[in-house]
Phi, psi and omega in degrees: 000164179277139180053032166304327180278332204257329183293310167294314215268293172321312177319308205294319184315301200265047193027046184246140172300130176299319207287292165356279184283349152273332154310341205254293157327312193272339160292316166255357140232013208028058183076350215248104166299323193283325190317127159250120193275174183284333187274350158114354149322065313183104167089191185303305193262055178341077170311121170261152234267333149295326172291303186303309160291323184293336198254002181084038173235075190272309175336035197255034161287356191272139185317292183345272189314332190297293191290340160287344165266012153289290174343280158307332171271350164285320187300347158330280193285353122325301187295281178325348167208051161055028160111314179319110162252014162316304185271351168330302177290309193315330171274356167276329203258308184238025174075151201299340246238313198272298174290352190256315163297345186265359184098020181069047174230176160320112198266144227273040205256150178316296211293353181285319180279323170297317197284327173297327173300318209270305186281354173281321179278013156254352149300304212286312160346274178294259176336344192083016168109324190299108202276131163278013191187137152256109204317147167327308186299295183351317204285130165350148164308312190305307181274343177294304157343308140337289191284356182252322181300300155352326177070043141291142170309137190292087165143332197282039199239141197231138209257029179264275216119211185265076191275037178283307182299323181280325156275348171281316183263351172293303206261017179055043172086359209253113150297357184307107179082333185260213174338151198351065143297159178225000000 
């Protein structure tokens, strides 16, 4: 795979599945360091440029710098919502501030659900067919129904469950850095 050595050794930094974070890749920029998103997104995880500082990175056309301030902020965000990586992405694609307004679920935005759909099936991929999630859409009528009687927001009802355990086998049981890491 591309940039498999430099990509496996940041995954390893920040307790992330190498496959994970090329799926994270090959969905934002299909490999292209040079990609500029219309919003101002930057490189291979296409980082915005705040996103970027906060993590001590500015360089980020350079492959190195790009995957380590991507890198570290799904590993945030992984930590910041227990291990779920559902909503890990849903906060990589529309910030963690967004998923946190939604009750901590997939926030009801198109471009949000398609992109958790779009990097789960492509870990699940990646992975050898095995899905590690079953993407929002997915979840029954019934409980969406439920979760709106309830007074969820409509799009925010989220069909993984406790993905702390599923990330605990990804990373060899090691909380270090990943899911309810300290």
């Amino acid at each position: 795979m591309r940039y498999g050595e430099l990509i496996d050794d940041v995954a390893q930094r920040y307790a992330l599945d190498p496959l994970l974070v090329h799926a994270v890749v090959e969905t934002e920029s299909a490999y292209r360091p040079e990609a500029i998103s219309d919003k101002g997104a930057i490189g291979l995880m296409q980082v915005m440029p705040a996103t970027g500082m906060r993590f001590g990175q500015r360089a980020l056309t350079e492959p190195r710098a790009n995957l380590e301030a991507g890198a570290a902020y799904l590993s945030w965000l992984m930590r910041r919502f227990d291990g779920r990586l559902e909503l890990a992405l849903a906060g990589y694609n529309a910030g963690e501030g967004a998923v946190a307004r939604f009750g901590n679920a997939v926030p009801p935005y198109e471009e949000t659900q398609t992109y958790v759909r779009k990097v789960m099936a492509r870990y699940a991929r990646l992975r050898g067919g095995a899905r590690p999630d079953v993407p929002a859409s997915d979840v029954p009528a019934a409980a969406v129904a439920a979760a709106r009687r309830a007074g969820k927001p409509k799009g925010a009802i989220g069909g993984v469950g406790d993905m702390g355990q599923l990330w605990r086998i990804f990373t060899g049981g090691s909380n270090a850095g990943g899911a309810n890491g300290t």
